[in-house]
Amino acid sequence: MKKFVLVLLLSVVLFFTFLGQTTVFQVAEARNAECAKEMLENDNWVVPTFNGELRTDKPALEYFGMILAYLMFGVNETAARFFSALCGVLVVLATFWFTRRHWGEKAALWASLVLLSSLHVILQFRLATPDPYLILCHTLSLYLFYEGWVSRKWKWFAGMYVFLGLGILAKGPVGLLLPSLTVGIFLLVTKAFNWKNIVLLKPWWGTFIVLFFSLPWYWAVDVQTGGQWTRGFFLEHNLDRFNNGLQGHGGPFILTVAFILAGMLPFSVFAVRALRAVWKNRKEDRLLVFALVAVGVVAVFYAFSHTKLINYTSPAYPFFAILLGYFISNLIEGRFSNRKLLIEFSIIAVLALGIPVGVYFIAENTPPLETVRWIAWCLVPFPVGAVFAVFYMRQSVQKGLLAVAGTFMVSTLIFFGGPFHIINHQSPIEKYHELVSAHPNVVAYKDFDNAFAFYAQRPIPVFQTEKELEAYLAQHKNVLVLTRDHDLSYMDTIPNIKRVGIDHDLFSRRMTGVYHEIE
């Protein structure tokens, strides 16, 4: 019980602390948060819109979560991210519960610490995106399947079907496809794919439950948009992304494996040792096979996709953490050899040293962050703690591993409390969102940073020609004009406006310009 409480406290601190400290400057966050805000304002929980126009990118589960949080806490950044963070807490706790049922508390604790030590895991569950909802549904559906398969009790399968339906509502077909492939391949490799087990799953009742939780909204949005949302989502945002890819988001077949390893640092440095141990013991424990299949399905599925993003492979994280937790707990107990562990600990130390160094050089060469490159010093706890971990490892493997976990959790908390907040302050969104929020008349010319839509009090009209903009300015007073491009010199030709400011967008070559009409 003490270990469970510890994991709960660590999860709450890491996922919720400083949650609303930054603006929704990230594009996906901005669009999702604004879409939910407009659905609430329009009193329409069916049709998603962004800046007054139909948005076909994502299904509704994340919007439902944000709307509920807006009703509880008001429309703000914390509310937009609240249920994402809660999903993170639930994933970690579910992983602890599931691992403890099969391998005991020590393995459960280490599986949880592996997740909580990953900077990318913490970041993933602190964003207003659909991925936290999908990861939760994916993880719980598979945990519940395995419980049902072991116990032969259908109540677990019923829970699995609930989360499969919610997974479809979270991110579409992958919410059903990835868990189904995992279950199917697991049954095949364990030679359990037979009629008796199919009957045990009761797929006829399962189909009803899945459709009950997913179909009503899909049907309603299809009817209310005349099929436009359905075509846009399934054809453009699913088939086209898988078959053709998004520009700049391709990569080699093996890239998805690299994503999983990078996303699960620091403990993924033990991946080779862990997978070797898992493979040797696979016949003794079916859970090892199940977790290995769950990781492999995600990696291979997205390896075939022409769009490759690191967040796509994040549903594999809990199952990879289970495998690492199994390995680490047995390593500490002396069941696995700890020879040459200094190699992995040294890699962790080098990687930890590379974090502040990398942040310094990225900031140095990334406008507008060159003025705050000193934030790299805030991340010195990464290498300092890693060096202590190497020192403790010589005394005790467990102490060394705990030092690694503690170092990365504390340093991650420092990152979100300091550098991440400072980086946000260099964003045009942070500089001008209050001006946009307070201004009664905001328009855009050619393009604008979508995050401003979240802070505007109404949809922002976008004009594509100078003639349209000048006509609007002639008919309205006190107009604030937003624009975004690599070169904003074209704004100098537009009469009756003055510059408020021009700033580099974060992690982009484009710049945001803010102009005010001359009265």
Coordinates of C-alpha atoms in Angstrom, one line a residue:
M1 CA 0.0 0.0 0.0
K2 CA 2.9 2.4 0.8
K3 CA 4.4 1.9 -2.6
F4 CA 1.0 2.6 -4.3
V5 CA 0.6 5.8 -2.3
L6 CA 4.1 6.8 -3.3
V7 CA 3.4 6.2 -7.0
L8 CA 0.2 8.2 -6.7
L9 CA 1.9 11.2 -5.0
L10 CA 4.7 11.2 -7.6
S11 CA 2.2 11.0 -10.4
V12 CA 0.1 13.8 -9.2
V13 CA 3.1 16.1 -8.6
L14 CA 4.8 15.3 -12.0
F15 CA 1.6 15.6 -14.1
F16 CA -0.2 18.4 -12.4
T17 CA 2.4 20.8 -11.1
F18 CA 2.8 24.0 -13.2
L19 CA 0.1 22.6 -15.5
G20 CA -1.4 25.9 -16.5
Q21 CA 1.8 28.0 -16.3
T22 CA 2.3 28.2 -20.0
T23 CA 0.1 29.4 -22.9
V24 CA -1.2 26.9 -25.5
F25 CA 1.5 28.0 -27.9
Q26 CA 1.9 24.5 -29.4
V27 CA -0.2 24.3 -32.6
A28 CA -2.1 21.0 -31.8
E29 CA -2.8 22.2 -28.3
A30 CA -4.2 25.5 -29.5
R31 CA -6.5 24.0 -32.1
N32 CA -7.8 21.3 -29.7
A33 CA -8.4 23.7 -26.8
E34 CA -10.1 26.3 -29.0
C35 CA -12.3 23.6 -30.7
A36 CA -13.6 22.5 -27.3
K37 CA -14.1 26.1 -26.3
E38 CA -16.2 26.8 -29.4
M39 CA -18.3 23.7 -28.8
L40 CA -19.0 24.9 -25.3
E41 CA -19.9 28.4 -26.5
N42 CA -22.1 27.0 -29.2
D43 CA -23.7 24.6 -26.8
N44 CA -23.0 21.9 -29.4
W45 CA -21.2 18.8 -28.1
V46 CA -21.4 17.1 -31.5
V47 CA -19.9 19.3 -34.2
P48 CA -16.3 20.4 -33.6
T49 CA -15.3 23.8 -35.1
F50 CA -12.1 25.8 -35.0
N51 CA -12.2 29.5 -35.6
G52 CA -15.8 29.1 -36.7
E53 CA -15.1 26.4 -39.3
L54 CA -15.6 22.6 -39.2
R55 CA -12.6 20.7 -37.8
T56 CA -12.3 17.1 -39.0
D57 CA -8.9 16.3 -37.4
K58 CA -10.0 14.4 -34.3
P59 CA -13.0 12.6 -32.7
A60 CA -14.8 14.0 -29.7
L61 CA -13.5 12.3 -26.5
E62 CA -10.8 14.9 -25.8
Y63 CA -13.2 17.7 -26.5
F64 CA -15.7 16.2 -24.0
G65 CA -12.9 16.1 -21.4
M66 CA -11.9 19.7 -22.1
I67 CA -15.6 20.9 -22.1
L68 CA -16.2 19.2 -18.7
A69 CA -13.0 20.8 -17.3
Y70 CA -14.0 24.2 -18.7
L71 CA -17.3 23.9 -16.9
M72 CA -15.5 23.0 -13.6
F73 CA -12.6 25.4 -13.7
G74 CA -13.4 28.0 -16.4
V75 CA -11.8 28.3 -19.8
N76 CA -8.1 28.4 -19.3
E77 CA -4.9 26.5 -19.9
T78 CA -5.1 24.3 -16.8
A79 CA -8.6 23.2 -17.7
A80 CA -7.6 22.3 -21.3
R81 CA -4.9 20.0 -19.9
F82 CA -6.6 18.8 -16.8
F83 CA -8.0 15.5 -18.1
S84 CA -4.8 14.8 -20.1
A85 CA -2.9 14.9 -16.8
L86 CA -5.5 12.8 -15.1
C87 CA -5.1 10.2 -17.9
G88 CA -1.3 10.2 -17.1
V89 CA -2.0 9.5 -13.4
L90 CA -4.5 6.7 -14.3
V91 CA -2.1 5.1 -16.8
V92 CA 0.7 5.0 -14.2
L93 CA -1.6 3.7 -11.4
A94 CA -3.1 1.1 -13.7
T95 CA 0.4 -0.1 -14.7
F96 CA 1.3 -0.4 -11.0
W97 CA -1.9 -2.4 -10.3
F98 CA -1.6 -4.6 -13.3
T99 CA 2.1 -5.4 -12.7
R100 CA 1.6 -6.0 -9.0
R101 CA -1.1 -8.6 -9.7
H102 CA 1.3 -10.7 -11.7
W103 CA 4.8 -10.0 -10.5
G104 CA 4.6 -8.3 -7.1
E105 CA 5.1 -4.8 -5.7
K106 CA 8.8 -4.5 -6.6
A107 CA 8.3 -5.0 -10.3
A108 CA 5.1 -2.8 -10.1
L109 CA 7.1 0.0 -8.4
W110 CA 9.9 -0.1 -11.0
A111 CA 7.5 -0.2 -14.0
S112 CA 5.9 2.9 -12.6
L113 CA 9.2 4.7 -11.9
V114 CA 10.3 3.9 -15.5
L115 CA 7.3 5.8 -16.8
L116 CA 7.6 8.7 -14.3
S117 CA 11.3 9.1 -15.1
S118 CA 10.7 9.7 -18.8
L119 CA 10.5 13.4 -19.7
H120 CA 8.5 12.5 -22.8
V121 CA 6.0 10.6 -20.9
I122 CA 5.4 13.5 -18.5
L123 CA 5.3 16.0 -21.4
Q124 CA 2.8 13.8 -23.4
F125 CA 0.3 13.8 -20.6
R126 CA 0.6 17.5 -20.0
L127 CA -0.7 18.5 -23.4
A128 CA -4.2 19.2 -24.6
T129 CA -4.1 16.6 -27.3
P130 CA -6.0 13.3 -27.9
D131 CA -3.0 11.1 -27.3
P132 CA -3.3 10.9 -23.5
Y133 CA -6.9 9.7 -23.9
L134 CA -5.9 7.1 -26.5
I135 CA -3.0 5.9 -24.4
L136 CA -5.3 5.4 -21.4
C137 CA -7.9 3.5 -23.5
H138 CA -5.4 1.4 -25.3
T139 CA -3.6 0.5 -22.1
L140 CA -6.6 -0.3 -20.0
S141 CA -8.3 -2.3 -22.8
L142 CA -5.2 -4.6 -23.0
Y143 CA -4.7 -4.9 -19.3
L144 CA -8.4 -5.9 -19.0
F145 CA -8.0 -8.4 -21.8
Y146 CA -5.1 -10.1 -20.1
E147 CA -7.0 -10.3 -16.8
G148 CA -9.9 -11.9 -18.6
W149 CA -7.7 -14.3 -20.5
V150 CA -5.9 -15.4 -17.2
S151 CA -9.1 -15.6 -15.1
R152 CA -11.5 -16.8 -17.8
K153 CA -14.0 -14.3 -16.5
W154 CA -16.0 -12.3 -19.0
K155 CA -16.4 -9.2 -16.8
W156 CA -12.8 -8.3 -17.7
F157 CA -13.5 -8.6 -21.4
A158 CA -16.6 -6.4 -20.9
G159 CA -14.3 -3.7 -19.5
M160 CA -12.0 -4.2 -22.4
Y161 CA -14.8 -3.6 -24.9
V162 CA -15.8 -0.4 -23.1
F163 CA -12.3 1.0 -23.5
L164 CA -12.1 -0.2 -27.1
G165 CA -15.2 1.9 -27.8
L166 CA -13.8 4.9 -26.0
G167 CA -10.5 4.4 -27.8
I168 CA -12.3 4.8 -31.1
L169 CA -13.9 7.9 -29.7
A170 CA -10.5 9.2 -28.7
K171 CA -8.6 8.9 -32.0
G172 CA -10.5 6.8 -34.5
P173 CA -9.8 3.4 -36.0
V174 CA -6.4 3.0 -34.2
G175 CA -8.3 2.9 -30.9
L176 CA -9.7 -0.5 -32.1
L177 CA -7.1 -1.7 -34.5
L178 CA -3.9 -1.6 -32.3
P179 CA -5.4 -3.5 -29.4
S180 CA -7.2 -6.0 -31.7
L181 CA -3.9 -6.7 -33.5
T182 CA -2.2 -7.1 -30.2
V183 CA -4.8 -9.6 -28.9
G184 CA -4.9 -11.5 -32.2
I185 CA -1.1 -11.9 -32.5
F186 CA -0.8 -12.8 -28.8
L187 CA -3.3 -15.6 -29.2
L188 CA -1.6 -16.8 -32.3
V189 CA 1.9 -16.9 -30.9
T190 CA 0.7 -18.6 -27.7
K191 CA -1.3 -21.1 -29.9
A192 CA -4.5 -20.0 -28.2
F193 CA -6.3 -18.7 -31.2
N194 CA -9.1 -21.2 -31.4
W195 CA -12.9 -21.3 -31.3
K196 CA -13.0 -22.0 -27.6
N197 CA -11.2 -18.7 -26.8
I198 CA -13.2 -16.8 -29.4
V199 CA -16.4 -17.9 -27.7
L200 CA -14.9 -16.9 -24.4
L201 CA -14.5 -13.3 -25.7
K202 CA -18.1 -13.2 -26.8
P203 CA -17.4 -10.9 -29.7
W204 CA -21.1 -10.5 -30.5
W205 CA -21.7 -8.8 -27.1
G206 CA -18.3 -7.0 -27.5
T207 CA -19.4 -5.5 -30.8
F208 CA -22.5 -4.1 -29.2
I209 CA -20.6 -2.6 -26.3
V210 CA -18.0 -1.0 -28.6
L211 CA -20.6 0.5 -30.9
F212 CA -22.6 1.7 -27.9
F213 CA -19.7 3.8 -26.7
S214 CA -18.5 5.0 -30.1
L215 CA -21.2 5.0 -32.8
P216 CA -23.7 7.5 -31.4
W217 CA -21.3 10.5 -31.7
Y218 CA -19.9 9.4 -35.1
W219 CA -23.5 9.0 -36.4
A220 CA -24.6 12.3 -35.0
V221 CA -21.7 14.3 -36.4
D222 CA -22.1 12.6 -39.8
V223 CA -25.8 13.6 -39.9
Q224 CA -25.2 17.2 -38.7
T225 CA -22.4 17.9 -41.2
G226 CA -24.0 16.1 -44.1
G227 CA -21.1 13.6 -44.1
Q228 CA -18.4 16.3 -44.4
W229 CA -16.8 15.5 -41.1
T230 CA -16.8 11.7 -41.8
R231 CA -15.1 12.2 -45.2
G232 CA -12.5 14.6 -43.9
F233 CA -11.6 12.5 -40.9
F234 CA -11.4 9.0 -42.4
L235 CA -10.1 9.9 -45.8
E236 CA -7.7 12.9 -45.1
H237 CA -6.6 12.4 -41.5
N238 CA -6.4 8.6 -41.5
L239 CA -5.9 7.0 -44.9
D240 CA -4.0 9.9 -46.5
R241 CA -1.7 10.3 -43.5
F242 CA -1.0 6.5 -43.4
N243 CA -0.5 6.1 -47.2
N244 CA 1.0 9.4 -48.2
G245 CA 2.3 11.0 -45.0
L246 CA 2.5 14.6 -43.8
Q247 CA 5.3 16.7 -45.2
G248 CA 8.4 16.6 -43.1
H249 CA 7.1 13.7 -40.9
G250 CA 8.4 10.7 -42.8
G251 CA 11.4 8.5 -42.1
P252 CA 12.9 5.1 -42.4
F253 CA 11.2 1.9 -41.3
I254 CA 13.3 1.6 -38.1
L255 CA 12.4 5.1 -36.9
T256 CA 9.5 4.0 -34.8
V257 CA 11.8 1.8 -32.7
A258 CA 14.1 4.8 -32.2
F259 CA 11.1 6.8 -31.1
I260 CA 10.2 4.3 -28.4
L261 CA 13.7 4.1 -27.1
A262 CA 14.1 7.9 -27.1
G263 CA 10.7 8.4 -25.5
M264 CA 11.5 6.0 -22.7
L265 CA 14.9 7.4 -21.7
P266 CA 16.7 7.0 -19.3
F267 CA 15.8 3.4 -18.5
S268 CA 15.5 2.4 -22.2
V269 CA 19.3 2.1 -22.1
F270 CA 18.7 -1.3 -20.5
A271 CA 16.5 -2.3 -23.4
V272 CA 19.0 -4.8 -24.9
R273 CA 19.6 -6.5 -21.6
A274 CA 15.9 -6.5 -20.7
L275 CA 14.7 -7.9 -24.1
R276 CA 17.4 -10.6 -23.9
A277 CA 16.1 -11.6 -20.4
V278 CA 12.5 -11.5 -21.6
W279 CA 13.2 -13.7 -24.6
K280 CA 15.0 -16.3 -22.4
N281 CA 12.1 -16.4 -20.0
R282 CA 9.2 -16.0 -22.4
K283 CA 8.0 -19.6 -22.1
E284 CA 7.8 -19.4 -18.3
D285 CA 5.6 -16.3 -18.2
R286 CA 3.0 -15.4 -20.8
L287 CA 2.8 -11.8 -19.6
L288 CA 6.3 -11.3 -21.0
V289 CA 5.1 -12.4 -24.4
F290 CA 2.0 -10.2 -24.1
A291 CA 3.9 -7.1 -23.2
L292 CA 6.5 -7.8 -26.0
V293 CA 3.7 -8.2 -28.6
A294 CA 2.0 -5.0 -27.4
V295 CA 5.3 -3.0 -27.9
G296 CA 6.0 -4.7 -31.2
V297 CA 2.5 -4.1 -32.7
V298 CA 2.8 -0.4 -32.2
A299 CA 6.3 -0.2 -33.5
V300 CA 5.6 -2.3 -36.6
F301 CA 2.2 -0.7 -37.4
Y302 CA 3.6 2.8 -37.5
A303 CA 6.8 1.6 -39.3
F304 CA 4.5 1.0 -42.3
S305 CA 2.9 4.4 -42.0
H306 CA 4.3 7.2 -44.2
T307 CA 3.6 9.6 -41.3
K308 CA 5.9 9.0 -38.3
L309 CA 5.6 11.1 -35.2
I310 CA 7.0 10.3 -31.8
N311 CA 3.6 10.7 -30.1
Y312 CA 2.2 8.0 -32.4
T313 CA 4.3 5.3 -30.7
S314 CA 3.5 6.4 -27.2
P315 CA 0.8 3.7 -26.6
A316 CA 3.8 1.2 -26.4
Y317 CA 5.3 3.0 -23.4
P318 CA 3.3 1.3 -20.6
F319 CA 4.1 -2.2 -21.9
F320 CA 7.8 -1.3 -22.5
A321 CA 7.8 0.0 -18.9
I322 CA 6.4 -3.4 -17.7
L323 CA 9.2 -5.2 -19.4
L324 CA 11.8 -2.9 -18.0
G325 CA 10.2 -3.1 -14.5
Y326 CA 10.4 -6.9 -14.7
F327 CA 14.0 -6.8 -15.7
I328 CA 15.1 -4.2 -13.1
S329 CA 13.3 -5.9 -10.2
N330 CA 14.9 -9.3 -11.0
L331 CA 18.2 -7.5 -11.5
I332 CA 18.0 -6.1 -8.0
E333 CA 17.0 -9.5 -6.6
G334 CA 20.1 -11.0 -8.1
R335 CA 18.2 -13.2 -10.6
F336 CA 19.9 -11.5 -13.6
S337 CA 23.5 -10.8 -14.0
N338 CA 24.6 -7.2 -13.1
R339 CA 28.0 -7.5 -14.8
K340 CA 29.1 -4.5 -16.9
L341 CA 26.2 -2.4 -15.7
L342 CA 28.7 0.5 -15.7
I343 CA 28.2 0.7 -19.5
E344 CA 24.5 1.6 -19.2
F345 CA 25.0 3.9 -16.3
S346 CA 27.8 5.7 -18.2
I347 CA 25.4 6.1 -21.2
I348 CA 22.8 7.6 -18.9
A349 CA 25.5 10.0 -17.5
V350 CA 26.5 11.1 -21.0
L351 CA 22.9 11.5 -22.1
A352 CA 22.2 13.5 -19.0
L353 CA 25.2 15.8 -19.7
G354 CA 23.9 16.2 -23.3
I355 CA 20.6 17.6 -22.1
P356 CA 21.8 21.0 -20.8
V357 CA 24.5 21.1 -23.5
G358 CA 21.9 20.4 -26.2
V359 CA 19.5 23.0 -24.8
Y360 CA 22.2 25.6 -24.8
F361 CA 23.2 25.1 -28.4
I362 CA 19.5 24.8 -29.6
A363 CA 18.7 28.0 -27.8
E364 CA 21.8 29.7 -29.2
N365 CA 20.8 28.9 -32.7
T366 CA 17.0 29.3 -32.4
P367 CA 15.5 32.8 -32.5
P368 CA 14.1 34.1 -30.2
L369 CA 15.7 31.8 -27.6
E370 CA 19.3 33.0 -28.0
T371 CA 18.7 35.6 -25.3
V372 CA 17.7 33.0 -22.8
R373 CA 20.3 30.3 -23.6
W374 CA 21.3 30.5 -19.9
I375 CA 18.3 28.3 -19.1
A376 CA 20.6 25.4 -19.8
W377 CA 22.1 26.0 -16.4
C378 CA 18.7 25.1 -14.8
L379 CA 19.1 21.6 -16.2
V380 CA 22.5 20.9 -14.6
P381 CA 20.7 18.6 -12.1
F382 CA 20.4 16.0 -14.9
P383 CA 24.2 15.4 -15.3
V384 CA 25.0 16.0 -11.6
G385 CA 22.4 13.4 -10.5
A386 CA 23.6 10.9 -13.2
V387 CA 27.1 11.2 -11.9
F388 CA 25.9 10.4 -8.4
A389 CA 24.0 7.5 -9.8
V390 CA 27.2 6.0 -11.2
F391 CA 28.8 6.5 -7.8
Y392 CA 26.0 4.8 -5.9
M393 CA 25.8 2.0 -8.5
R394 CA 29.3 0.9 -7.4
Q395 CA 27.9 0.4 -3.8
S396 CA 24.5 -1.0 -4.7
V397 CA 22.6 -1.5 -8.0
Q398 CA 19.3 -0.6 -6.4
K399 CA 20.7 2.7 -5.0
G400 CA 22.2 3.6 -8.4
L401 CA 18.9 2.9 -10.2
L402 CA 16.9 4.9 -7.5
A403 CA 19.4 7.8 -8.0
V404 CA 18.7 7.7 -11.8
A405 CA 14.9 7.7 -11.2
G406 CA 15.1 10.5 -8.6
T407 CA 17.4 12.6 -10.8
F408 CA 15.2 12.5 -13.8
M409 CA 12.0 13.1 -11.9
V410 CA 13.3 16.0 -10.0
S411 CA 15.0 17.5 -13.1
T412 CA 11.8 17.1 -15.1
L413 CA 9.9 19.0 -12.4
I414 CA 12.6 21.7 -12.5
F415 CA 12.3 21.8 -16.3
F416 CA 8.5 22.5 -16.3
G417 CA 8.9 25.0 -13.4
G418 CA 11.7 27.0 -14.9
P419 CA 13.1 26.6 -18.5
F420 CA 9.8 25.6 -20.1
H421 CA 8.1 28.6 -18.5
I422 CA 10.9 30.9 -19.7
I423 CA 10.8 29.5 -23.2
N424 CA 7.0 30.2 -23.2
H425 CA 7.7 33.8 -22.3
Q426 CA 9.7 34.2 -25.6
S427 CA 6.6 33.2 -27.6
P428 CA 4.5 35.9 -29.4
I429 CA 1.5 34.1 -27.9
E430 CA 2.7 34.9 -24.4
K431 CA 3.6 38.5 -25.3
Y432 CA 0.3 39.4 -27.1
H433 CA -2.4 37.0 -25.9
E434 CA -3.7 39.5 -23.3
L435 CA -3.9 42.2 -26.0
V436 CA -5.8 39.9 -28.3
S437 CA -8.1 38.7 -25.5
A438 CA -9.0 42.3 -24.5
H439 CA -9.4 43.7 -28.0
P440 CA -12.9 43.8 -29.4
N441 CA -12.0 43.6 -33.1
V442 CA -9.3 41.1 -34.2
V443 CA -8.6 40.0 -37.8
A444 CA -5.8 38.2 -39.6
Y445 CA -4.1 38.8 -42.9
K446 CA -2.9 35.7 -44.9
D447 CA -2.2 33.6 -41.9
F448 CA -2.0 33.8 -38.1
D449 CA -0.8 31.7 -35.2
N450 CA -3.7 29.5 -34.3
A451 CA -3.1 29.8 -30.6
F452 CA -4.5 33.4 -30.8
A453 CA -7.9 31.9 -31.6
F454 CA -8.0 30.4 -28.1
Y455 CA -7.5 33.9 -26.5
A456 CA -9.8 35.9 -28.9
Q457 CA -13.3 36.5 -27.8
R458 CA -14.8 35.5 -31.1
P459 CA -13.7 33.9 -34.4
I460 CA -10.8 35.7 -36.2
P461 CA -11.7 36.6 -39.8
V462 CA -8.8 35.8 -42.2
F463 CA -8.3 37.9 -45.3
Q464 CA -6.2 36.7 -48.2
T465 CA -5.9 39.9 -50.3
E466 CA -4.8 43.4 -49.4
K467 CA -8.0 44.7 -51.0
E468 CA -10.2 42.7 -48.7
L469 CA -8.3 43.8 -45.6
E470 CA -8.4 47.5 -46.7
A471 CA -12.1 47.3 -47.3
Y472 CA -12.6 45.8 -43.8
L473 CA -10.4 48.5 -42.2
A474 CA -12.4 51.2 -44.0
Q475 CA -15.6 49.9 -42.4
H476 CA -14.4 49.2 -38.9
K477 CA -12.6 51.1 -36.1
N478 CA -10.0 50.0 -33.6
V479 CA -8.9 46.9 -35.5
L480 CA -6.0 44.6 -34.4
V481 CA -4.4 42.8 -37.4
L482 CA -2.4 39.6 -37.0
T483 CA -0.2 38.0 -39.6
R484 CA 2.4 35.3 -39.9
D485 CA 5.0 34.6 -42.5
H486 CA 8.8 34.3 -43.1
D487 CA 8.9 37.9 -44.3
L488 CA 6.4 40.5 -43.2
S489 CA 7.6 43.3 -45.4
Y490 CA 4.4 43.2 -47.3
M491 CA 2.6 44.8 -44.3
D492 CA 4.5 48.0 -45.0
T493 CA 2.4 48.7 -48.1
I494 CA -0.9 48.6 -46.2
P495 CA -2.1 52.1 -45.2
N496 CA -3.6 53.1 -41.9
I497 CA -2.0 50.5 -39.7
K498 CA 1.0 50.7 -37.4
R499 CA 3.2 48.0 -36.0
V500 CA 2.7 46.8 -32.4
G501 CA 5.4 44.2 -32.6
I502 CA 7.1 41.5 -34.7
D503 CA 8.5 38.4 -33.0
H504 CA 9.9 35.0 -34.0
D505 CA 7.6 32.1 -33.5
L506 CA 9.0 29.4 -31.3
F507 CA 10.7 26.5 -33.1
S508 CA 9.7 27.9 -36.5
R509 CA 11.3 30.1 -39.2
R510 CA 8.2 32.2 -39.4
M511 CA 7.4 35.4 -37.6
T512 CA 4.2 36.8 -36.1
G513 CA 3.3 40.4 -36.7
V514 CA 0.8 42.4 -34.7
Y515 CA -0.5 45.7 -36.1
H516 CA -3.1 48.2 -35.0
E517 CA -5.3 50.4 -37.1
I518 CA -4.4 54.1 -37.1
E519 CA -7.4 56.1 -36.0

